[in-house]
XYZ file of C-alpha atoms in Angstrom:
471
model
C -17.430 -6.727 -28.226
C -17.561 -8.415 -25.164
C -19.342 -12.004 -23.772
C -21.063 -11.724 -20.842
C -22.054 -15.316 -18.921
C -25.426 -15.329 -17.267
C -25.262 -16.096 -13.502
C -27.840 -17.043 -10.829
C -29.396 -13.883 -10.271
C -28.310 -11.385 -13.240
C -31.198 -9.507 -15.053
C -31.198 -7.884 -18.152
C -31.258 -4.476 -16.228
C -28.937 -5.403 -14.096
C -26.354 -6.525 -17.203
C -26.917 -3.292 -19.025
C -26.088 -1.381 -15.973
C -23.084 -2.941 -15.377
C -21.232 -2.384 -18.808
C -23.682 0.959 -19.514
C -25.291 -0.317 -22.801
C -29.116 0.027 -23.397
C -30.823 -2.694 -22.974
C -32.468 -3.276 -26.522
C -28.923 -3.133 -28.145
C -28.378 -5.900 -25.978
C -31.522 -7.503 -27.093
C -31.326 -6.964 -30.978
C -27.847 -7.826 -31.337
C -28.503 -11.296 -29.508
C -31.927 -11.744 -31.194
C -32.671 -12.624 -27.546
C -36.587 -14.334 -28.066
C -37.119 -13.849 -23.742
C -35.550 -11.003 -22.666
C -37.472 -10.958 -19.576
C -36.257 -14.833 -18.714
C -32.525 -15.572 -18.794
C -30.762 -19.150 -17.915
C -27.835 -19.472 -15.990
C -25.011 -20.320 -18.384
C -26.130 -18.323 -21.328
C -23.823 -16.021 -23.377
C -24.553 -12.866 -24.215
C -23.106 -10.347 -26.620
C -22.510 -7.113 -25.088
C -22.292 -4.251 -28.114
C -19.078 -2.265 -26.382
C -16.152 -1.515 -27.739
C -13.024 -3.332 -26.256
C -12.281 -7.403 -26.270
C -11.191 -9.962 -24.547
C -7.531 -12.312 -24.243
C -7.317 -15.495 -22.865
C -4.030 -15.507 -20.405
C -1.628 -17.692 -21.696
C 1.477 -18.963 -19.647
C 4.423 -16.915 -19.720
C 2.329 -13.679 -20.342
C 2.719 -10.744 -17.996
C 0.031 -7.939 -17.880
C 2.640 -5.356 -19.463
C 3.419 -7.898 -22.945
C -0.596 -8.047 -22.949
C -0.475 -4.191 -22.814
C 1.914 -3.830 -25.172
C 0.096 -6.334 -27.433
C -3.327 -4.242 -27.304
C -1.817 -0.818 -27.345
C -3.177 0.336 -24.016
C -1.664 0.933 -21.122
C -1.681 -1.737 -17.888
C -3.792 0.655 -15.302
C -7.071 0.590 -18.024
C -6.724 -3.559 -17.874
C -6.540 -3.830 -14.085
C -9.214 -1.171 -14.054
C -11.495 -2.510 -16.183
C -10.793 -6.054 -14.414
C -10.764 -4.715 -11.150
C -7.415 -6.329 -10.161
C -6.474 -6.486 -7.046
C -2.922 -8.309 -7.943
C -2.224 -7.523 -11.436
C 1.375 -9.416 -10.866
C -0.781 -12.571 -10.338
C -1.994 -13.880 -13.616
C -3.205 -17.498 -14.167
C -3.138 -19.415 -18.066
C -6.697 -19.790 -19.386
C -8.131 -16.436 -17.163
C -10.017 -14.150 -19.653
C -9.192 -10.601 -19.408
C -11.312 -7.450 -20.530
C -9.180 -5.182 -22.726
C -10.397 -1.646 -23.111
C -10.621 0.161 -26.589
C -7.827 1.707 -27.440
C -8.310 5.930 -27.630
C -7.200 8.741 -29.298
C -7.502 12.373 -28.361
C -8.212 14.786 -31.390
C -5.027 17.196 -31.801
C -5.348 20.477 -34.023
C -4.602 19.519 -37.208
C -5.653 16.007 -37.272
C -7.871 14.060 -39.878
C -9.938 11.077 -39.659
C -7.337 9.777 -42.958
C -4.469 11.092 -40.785
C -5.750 9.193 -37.688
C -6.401 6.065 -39.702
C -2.949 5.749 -41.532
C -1.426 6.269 -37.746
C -3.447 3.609 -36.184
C -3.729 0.910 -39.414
C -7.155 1.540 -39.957
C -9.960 3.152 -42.363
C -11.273 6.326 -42.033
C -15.250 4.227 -42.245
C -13.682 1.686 -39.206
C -13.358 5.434 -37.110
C -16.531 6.919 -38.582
C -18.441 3.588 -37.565
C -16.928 2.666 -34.443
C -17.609 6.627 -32.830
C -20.951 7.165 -34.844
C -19.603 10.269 -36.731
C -21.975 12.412 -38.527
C -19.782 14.223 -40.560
C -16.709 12.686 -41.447
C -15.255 16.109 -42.018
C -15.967 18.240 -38.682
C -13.747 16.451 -35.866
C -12.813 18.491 -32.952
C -10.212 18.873 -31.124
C -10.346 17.189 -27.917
C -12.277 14.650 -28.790
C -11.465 11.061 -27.500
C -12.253 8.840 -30.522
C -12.260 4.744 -30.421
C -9.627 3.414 -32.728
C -10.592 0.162 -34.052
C -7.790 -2.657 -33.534
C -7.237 -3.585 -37.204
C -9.262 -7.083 -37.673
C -7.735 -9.755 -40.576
C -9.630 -10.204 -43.957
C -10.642 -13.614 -44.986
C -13.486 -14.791 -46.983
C -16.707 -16.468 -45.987
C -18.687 -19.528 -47.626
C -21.521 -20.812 -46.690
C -24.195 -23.708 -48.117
C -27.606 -23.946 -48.307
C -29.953 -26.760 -49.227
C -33.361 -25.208 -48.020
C -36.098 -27.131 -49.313
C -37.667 -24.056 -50.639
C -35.695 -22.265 -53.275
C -37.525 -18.700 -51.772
C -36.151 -19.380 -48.358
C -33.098 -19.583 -49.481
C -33.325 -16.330 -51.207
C -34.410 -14.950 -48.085
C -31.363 -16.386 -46.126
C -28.935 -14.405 -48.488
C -30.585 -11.555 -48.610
C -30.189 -11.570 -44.707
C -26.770 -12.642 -44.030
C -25.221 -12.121 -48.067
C -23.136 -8.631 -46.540
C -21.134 -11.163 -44.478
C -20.213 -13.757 -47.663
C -17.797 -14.232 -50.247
C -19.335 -17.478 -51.950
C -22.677 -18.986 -51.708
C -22.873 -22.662 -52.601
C -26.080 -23.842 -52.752
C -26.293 -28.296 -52.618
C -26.200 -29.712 -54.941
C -25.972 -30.951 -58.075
C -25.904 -34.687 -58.176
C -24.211 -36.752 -60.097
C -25.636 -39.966 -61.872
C -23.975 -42.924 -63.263
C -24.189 -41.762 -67.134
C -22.323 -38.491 -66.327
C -25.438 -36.261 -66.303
C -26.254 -33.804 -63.352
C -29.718 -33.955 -61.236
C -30.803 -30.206 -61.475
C -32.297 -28.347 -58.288
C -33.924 -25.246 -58.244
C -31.173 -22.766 -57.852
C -31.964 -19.587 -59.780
C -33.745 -17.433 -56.989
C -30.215 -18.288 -54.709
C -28.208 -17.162 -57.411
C -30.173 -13.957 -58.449
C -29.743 -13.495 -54.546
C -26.514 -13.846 -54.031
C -25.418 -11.535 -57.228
C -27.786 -9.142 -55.744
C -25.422 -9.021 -52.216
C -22.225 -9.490 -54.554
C -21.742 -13.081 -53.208
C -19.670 -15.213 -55.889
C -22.113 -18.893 -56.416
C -20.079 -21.616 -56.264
C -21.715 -24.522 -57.971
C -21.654 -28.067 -55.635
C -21.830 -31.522 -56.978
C -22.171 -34.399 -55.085
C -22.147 -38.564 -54.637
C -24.174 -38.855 -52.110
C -27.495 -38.212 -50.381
C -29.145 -39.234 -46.386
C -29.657 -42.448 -48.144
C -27.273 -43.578 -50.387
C -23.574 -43.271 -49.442
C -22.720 -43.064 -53.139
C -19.404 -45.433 -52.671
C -20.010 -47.010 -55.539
C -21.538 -44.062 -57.714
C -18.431 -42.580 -56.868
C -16.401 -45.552 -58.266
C -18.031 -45.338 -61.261
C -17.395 -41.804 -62.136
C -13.801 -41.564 -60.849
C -12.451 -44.882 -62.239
C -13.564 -44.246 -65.733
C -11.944 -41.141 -67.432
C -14.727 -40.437 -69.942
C -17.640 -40.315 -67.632
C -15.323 -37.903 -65.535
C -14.782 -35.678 -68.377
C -18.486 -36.015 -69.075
C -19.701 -34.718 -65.542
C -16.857 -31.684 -66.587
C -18.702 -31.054 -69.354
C -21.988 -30.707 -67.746
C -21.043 -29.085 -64.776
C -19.493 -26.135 -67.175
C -22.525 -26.080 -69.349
C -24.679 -24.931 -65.758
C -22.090 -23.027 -64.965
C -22.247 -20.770 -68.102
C -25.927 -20.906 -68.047
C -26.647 -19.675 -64.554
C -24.046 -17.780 -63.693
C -21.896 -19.973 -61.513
C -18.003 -18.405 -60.896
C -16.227 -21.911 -59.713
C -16.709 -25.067 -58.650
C -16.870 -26.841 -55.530
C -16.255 -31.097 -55.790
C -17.904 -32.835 -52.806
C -17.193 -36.590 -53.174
C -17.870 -38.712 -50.085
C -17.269 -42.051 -48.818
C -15.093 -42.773 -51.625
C -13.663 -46.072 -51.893
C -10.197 -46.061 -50.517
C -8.849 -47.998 -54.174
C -10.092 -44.367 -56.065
C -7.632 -42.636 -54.124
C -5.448 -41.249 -56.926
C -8.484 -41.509 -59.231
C -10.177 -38.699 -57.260
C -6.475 -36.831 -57.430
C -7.371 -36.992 -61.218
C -10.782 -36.070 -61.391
C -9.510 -32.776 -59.465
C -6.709 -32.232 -61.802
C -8.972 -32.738 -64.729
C -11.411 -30.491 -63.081
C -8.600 -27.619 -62.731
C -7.552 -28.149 -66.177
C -10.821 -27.339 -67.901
C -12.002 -24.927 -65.435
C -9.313 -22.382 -65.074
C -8.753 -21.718 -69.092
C -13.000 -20.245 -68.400
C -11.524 -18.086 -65.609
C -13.657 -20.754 -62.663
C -12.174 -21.602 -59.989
C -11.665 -25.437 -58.630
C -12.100 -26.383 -54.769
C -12.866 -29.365 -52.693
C -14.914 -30.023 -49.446
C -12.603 -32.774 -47.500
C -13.026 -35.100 -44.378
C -11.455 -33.909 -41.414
C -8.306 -35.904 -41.488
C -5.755 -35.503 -38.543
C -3.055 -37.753 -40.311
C -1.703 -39.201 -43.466
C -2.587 -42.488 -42.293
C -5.851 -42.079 -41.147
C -7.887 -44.943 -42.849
C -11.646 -45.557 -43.262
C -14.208 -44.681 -45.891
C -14.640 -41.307 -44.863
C -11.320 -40.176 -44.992
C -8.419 -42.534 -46.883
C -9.620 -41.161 -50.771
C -9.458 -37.751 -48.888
C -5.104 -36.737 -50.019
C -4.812 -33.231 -48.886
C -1.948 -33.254 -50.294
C -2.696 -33.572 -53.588
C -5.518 -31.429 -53.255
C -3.888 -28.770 -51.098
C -1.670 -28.733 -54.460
C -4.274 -29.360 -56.902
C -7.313 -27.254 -56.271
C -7.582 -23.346 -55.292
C -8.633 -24.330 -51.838
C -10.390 -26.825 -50.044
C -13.046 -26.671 -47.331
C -12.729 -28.601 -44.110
C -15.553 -30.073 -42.855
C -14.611 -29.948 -39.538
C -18.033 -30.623 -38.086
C -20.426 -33.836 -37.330
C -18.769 -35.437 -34.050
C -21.755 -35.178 -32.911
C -23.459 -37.401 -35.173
C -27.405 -37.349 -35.553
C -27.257 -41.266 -35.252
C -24.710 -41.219 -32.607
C -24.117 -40.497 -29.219
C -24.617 -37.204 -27.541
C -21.419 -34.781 -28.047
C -20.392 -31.500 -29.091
C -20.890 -31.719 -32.777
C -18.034 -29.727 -33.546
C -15.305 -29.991 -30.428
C -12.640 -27.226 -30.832
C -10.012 -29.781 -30.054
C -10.419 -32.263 -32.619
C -11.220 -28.816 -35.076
C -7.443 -28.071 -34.102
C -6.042 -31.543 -34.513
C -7.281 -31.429 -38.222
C -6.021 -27.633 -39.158
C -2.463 -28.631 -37.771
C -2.401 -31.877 -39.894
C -4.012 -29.416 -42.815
C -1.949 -26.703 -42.445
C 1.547 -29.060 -42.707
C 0.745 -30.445 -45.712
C -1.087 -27.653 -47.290
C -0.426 -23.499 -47.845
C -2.797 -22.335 -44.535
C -4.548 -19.616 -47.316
C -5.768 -22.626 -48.871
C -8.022 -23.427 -46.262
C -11.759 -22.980 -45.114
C -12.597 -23.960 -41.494
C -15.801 -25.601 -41.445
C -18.400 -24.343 -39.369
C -21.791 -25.382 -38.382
C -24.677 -23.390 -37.256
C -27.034 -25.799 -36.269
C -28.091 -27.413 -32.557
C -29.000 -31.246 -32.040
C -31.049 -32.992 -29.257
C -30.486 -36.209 -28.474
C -33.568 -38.242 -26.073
C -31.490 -40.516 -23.097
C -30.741 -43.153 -22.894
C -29.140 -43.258 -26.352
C -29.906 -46.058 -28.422
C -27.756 -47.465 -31.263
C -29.077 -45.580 -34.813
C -31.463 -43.720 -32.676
C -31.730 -40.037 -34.709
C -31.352 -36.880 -32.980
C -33.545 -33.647 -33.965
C -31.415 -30.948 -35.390
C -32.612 -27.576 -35.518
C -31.639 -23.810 -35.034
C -29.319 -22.562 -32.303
C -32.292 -20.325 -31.355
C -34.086 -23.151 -30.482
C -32.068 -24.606 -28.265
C -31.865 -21.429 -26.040
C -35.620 -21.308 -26.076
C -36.126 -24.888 -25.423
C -33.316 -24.019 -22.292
C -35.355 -21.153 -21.201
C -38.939 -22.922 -21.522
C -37.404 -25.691 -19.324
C -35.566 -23.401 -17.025
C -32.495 -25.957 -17.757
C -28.686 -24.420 -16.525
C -26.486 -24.314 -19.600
C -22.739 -26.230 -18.952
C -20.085 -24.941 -21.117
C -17.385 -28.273 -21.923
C -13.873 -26.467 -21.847
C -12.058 -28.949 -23.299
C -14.655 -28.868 -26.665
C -15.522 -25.289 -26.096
C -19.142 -26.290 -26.622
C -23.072 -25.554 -24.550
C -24.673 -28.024 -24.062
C -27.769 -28.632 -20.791
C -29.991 -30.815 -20.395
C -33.850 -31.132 -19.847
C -37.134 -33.627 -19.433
C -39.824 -33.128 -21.591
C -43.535 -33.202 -20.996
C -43.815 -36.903 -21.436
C -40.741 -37.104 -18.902
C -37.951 -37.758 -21.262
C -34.701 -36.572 -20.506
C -32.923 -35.056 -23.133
C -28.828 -33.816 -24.135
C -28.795 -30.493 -26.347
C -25.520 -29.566 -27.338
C -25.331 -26.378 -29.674
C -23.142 -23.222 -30.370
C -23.196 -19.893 -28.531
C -21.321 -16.688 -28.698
C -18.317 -18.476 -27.061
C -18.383 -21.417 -29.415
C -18.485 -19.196 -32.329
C -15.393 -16.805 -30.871
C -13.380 -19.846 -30.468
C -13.105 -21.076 -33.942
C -12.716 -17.425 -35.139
C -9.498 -17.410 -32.666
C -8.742 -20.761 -34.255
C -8.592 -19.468 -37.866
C -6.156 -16.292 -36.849
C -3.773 -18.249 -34.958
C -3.836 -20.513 -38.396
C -4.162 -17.647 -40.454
C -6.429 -19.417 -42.325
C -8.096 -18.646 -45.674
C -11.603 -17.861 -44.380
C -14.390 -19.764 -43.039
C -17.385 -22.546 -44.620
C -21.034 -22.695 -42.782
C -23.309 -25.968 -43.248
C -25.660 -24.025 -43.529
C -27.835 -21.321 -43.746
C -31.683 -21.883 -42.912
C -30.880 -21.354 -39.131
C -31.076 -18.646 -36.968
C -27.386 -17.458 -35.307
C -27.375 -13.808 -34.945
C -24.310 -13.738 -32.578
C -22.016 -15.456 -34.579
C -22.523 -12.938 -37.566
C -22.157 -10.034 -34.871
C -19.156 -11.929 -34.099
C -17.491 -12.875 -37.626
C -18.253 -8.860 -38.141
C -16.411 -7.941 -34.971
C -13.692 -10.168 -35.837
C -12.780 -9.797 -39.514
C -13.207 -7.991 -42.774
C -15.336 -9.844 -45.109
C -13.459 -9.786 -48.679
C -15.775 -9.226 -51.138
C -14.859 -10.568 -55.242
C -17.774 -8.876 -56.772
């Protein structure tokens, strides 16, 4: 797939024509709300086959060739380069599918074991009828093979259908569902949730439920709730004991230990509760992981991140999700709420202390807005990334793209004459952290969380990986 930039002046026709595509695959695949009404900056999804590479210094265009398995001609043609021997870092190049012509007494299986692929990737990619009856002369596409990794994602809808509905929409693309959460009082015992309908759900697309517990809610930081629990080794093995009991009632596979704004002094106490947690979990055949801070150091103090070793958890638990979002804080200034660069600062300190296939890359799918000026502990709306292209189309507003965060964000004044900073995710956004976790070769990814509309990033995460599937 490709991603196409809106500029002053481009139509939907006009787009189509240009990369031959109909028009409503354009539409459907981008869940594009006003077709008829694009804003300058907007990224669309074009549904071809081929990709796209980032220059990087040093490169020539025969290594980039040679790296795609095409030859140099179809890049300068499909670029229209007029000095292919001038190349700058940071350009983004269209690279053209690679092709195969049918020879007599080829197979789709004998064509997939030459290229790396599956016979279903071919049959997919060309739209083949019959798997059986190829002919020769035919020029097939050969899918690039993509990585496998697996897929989390929360969900705390308020309404336990909704959330139903949210798998059943999006469950092809998952590995684990978790939905939040179970939390934890001071006696040991769990506050349930309705949860039952997500489950059901989530068997029903053969997504694994990973049960959450949790300290804390958007009022209480749970610091000393935490304290509590961790510093006392009975009501730790009591909160075991009742997270197992769910667990074997409804289904649950493993467990997934969210503990924020721990104290800093129940450091190794947390260490412990994870160890304990391992150590009565895996004997049932669950499996143990942790949703962690994002940490760029050892060193790094504060509530938020010193009780966060990921280290010992790295060692400890099956893997641990990084939630590598939240910059852009609903009580805080306008930013990108999950910059690219700081997401890279915190897999590189991960990723040395830690085995890389232990890790999740956090991802969120959500848009804020903030009203300027920004005032101290003044909230900002959050809401769907579809919303914040309609709200940039109903107010005609040019969408910026911040390199350096890799982030959309415009800006607009509302009918009472406020002006107001959106910053939110496109298709670029999304492409960027899926290049992130294959240059890390990272476990998979986590989404906080479903309830909001994104259909280009799942066209993406599809275009870009495998989904491994446990069940």
């Amino acid at each position: 797939m490709l991603i196409h930039v809106v500029r002053s002046g481009d139509t939907l026709w006009q787009i189509a024509s240009r990369y031959n595509v109909n028009i409503n695959s354009i539409i459907e695949i981008n869940g594009l709300q006003f077709p008829n009404q694009l804003v300058i900056g907007q990224s669309l999804i074009i549904p071809v086959s081929g990709t796209t590479h980032v220059i990087k210094s040093g490169e020539t265009l025969w290594s980039i060739a040679q790296k795609y398995g095409v030859t140099t001609n179809s890049i300068i043609q499909a670029n229209q380069l007029t000095n292919p021997n001038l190349l700058y870092p940071g350009t983004k190049l269209i690279i053209p599918p690679l092709t195969y012509v049918v020879q007599s007494g080829d197979t789709l299986s004998i064509i997939a074991r030459r290229f790396g692929t599956t016979v279903q990737a071919i049959v997919r990619e060309n739209h083949i009828q019959d798997p059986n009856l190829i002919h020769v002369g035919t020029h097939l596409i050969i899918p690039r093979p993509k990585p496998t990794i697996e897929v989390n994602a929360y969900t705390y809808q308020g309404s336990e259908q909704a959330a139903a509905n949210s798998i059943n929409e999006v469950g092809r693309h998952l590995t684990y569902l978790s939905p939040f959460a179970y939390m934890i009082k001071e006696d040991g015992t769990l506050e349930p949730f309705p949860d039952r309908l997500a489950i059901s759900a989530a068997y029903a697309n053969n997504v694994v439920p990973m049960m959450s517990i949790t300290n804390f809610t958007s009022t209480s930081l749970g610091s000393n709730l935490a304290n509590k629990i961790l510093a006392s080794r009975e009501l730790s093995e009591k909160v075991l004991t009742n997270a197992i009991k769910v667990m074997d009632e409804k289904g649950y596979r493993g467990l997934n230990v969210d503990f924020e704004n721990v104290l800093p002094e129940d450091r190794e106490n947390y260490n412990r509760f994870m160890q304990m947690a391992v150590d009565r979990l895996h004997p049932k055949g669950y499996f143990v992981s942790s949703a962690l801070a994002p940490k760029t150091s050892a060193t790094q103090s504060g509530l938020l991140y010193t009780a966060h070793d990921y280290a010992a958890h790295g060692r400890i638990a099956d893997f641990v999700v990084l939630m590598t979002y939240e910059w852009g804080y609903r009580l805080g200034p306008p930013q990108a709420i999950s910059p690219i660069n700081q997401m890279r600062r915190v897999i590189q300190y991960a990723a040395s202390v830690m085995p890389p296939e232990k890790i999740f890359l956090g991802f969120q799918i959500y848009a804020r807005d903030w009203v300027l000026p920004h005032v101290k502990g003044q909230s900002a709306r959050t809401f769907g990334v579809q919303e914040a292209v309609r709200l940039a189309v109903t107010h005609n507003a040019t969408i910026h793209y911040d390199e350096a965060t890799q982030s959309p964000h415009f800006r607009y004044v509302d009918n009472e004459g406020k002006e107001h900073e959106v910053w939110f995710e496109d298709a670029r956004s999304a492409q960027a952290k899926f290049d992130l976790v294959k240059e890390f070769n990272l476990r998979g990814v986590s989404y906080w969380a479903l309830g909001y509309a994104y259909p280009q990033n799942w066209a993406l995460l599809e275009d870009n990986f495998n989904v491994k599937k446990l069940i």
